[in-house]
XYZ file of C-alpha atoms in Angstrom:
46
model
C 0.000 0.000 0.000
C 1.323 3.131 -0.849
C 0.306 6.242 1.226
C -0.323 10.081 1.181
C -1.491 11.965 3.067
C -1.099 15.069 6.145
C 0.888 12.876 8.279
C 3.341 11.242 5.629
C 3.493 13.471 2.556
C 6.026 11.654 0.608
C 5.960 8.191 0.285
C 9.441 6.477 0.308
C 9.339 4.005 -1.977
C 7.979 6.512 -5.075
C 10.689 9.377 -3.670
C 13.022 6.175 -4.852
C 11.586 5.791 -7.922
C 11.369 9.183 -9.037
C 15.152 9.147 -8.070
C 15.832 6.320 -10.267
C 13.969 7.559 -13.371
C 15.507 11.798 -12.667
C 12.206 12.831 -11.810
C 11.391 15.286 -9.456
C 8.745 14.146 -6.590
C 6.916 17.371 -6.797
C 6.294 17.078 -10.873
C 3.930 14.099 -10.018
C 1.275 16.255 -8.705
C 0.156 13.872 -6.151
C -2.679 15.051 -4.681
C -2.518 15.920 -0.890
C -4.473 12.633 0.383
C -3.936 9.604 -1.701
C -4.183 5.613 -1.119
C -2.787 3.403 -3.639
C -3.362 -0.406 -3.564
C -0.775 -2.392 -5.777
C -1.820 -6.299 -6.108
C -0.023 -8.715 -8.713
C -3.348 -8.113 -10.744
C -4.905 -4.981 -10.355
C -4.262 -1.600 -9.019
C -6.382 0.320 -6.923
C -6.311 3.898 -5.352
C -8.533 6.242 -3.527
């Protein structure tokens, strides 16, 4: 699961792969609150 939100604004694991792939975490335009649920088969976010 892959979380957003007031209390943990960046998320570590996509900071790492922005890093990888010279993107900058702020040009995603995440929005401020965001849940992502990543399963072998489908993806899932709120």
């Amino acid at each position: 699961c892959i979380r957003v939100n007031k209390f943990q604004r960046v998320d570590p694991d996509v900071l790492k792969a922005c890093e990888n792939s010279c993107i900058l975490y702020s040009d995603l335009g995440l929005p401020k609150e965001l849940t992502l649920w990543v399963d072998p088969c489908e993806v899932c976010c709120r």
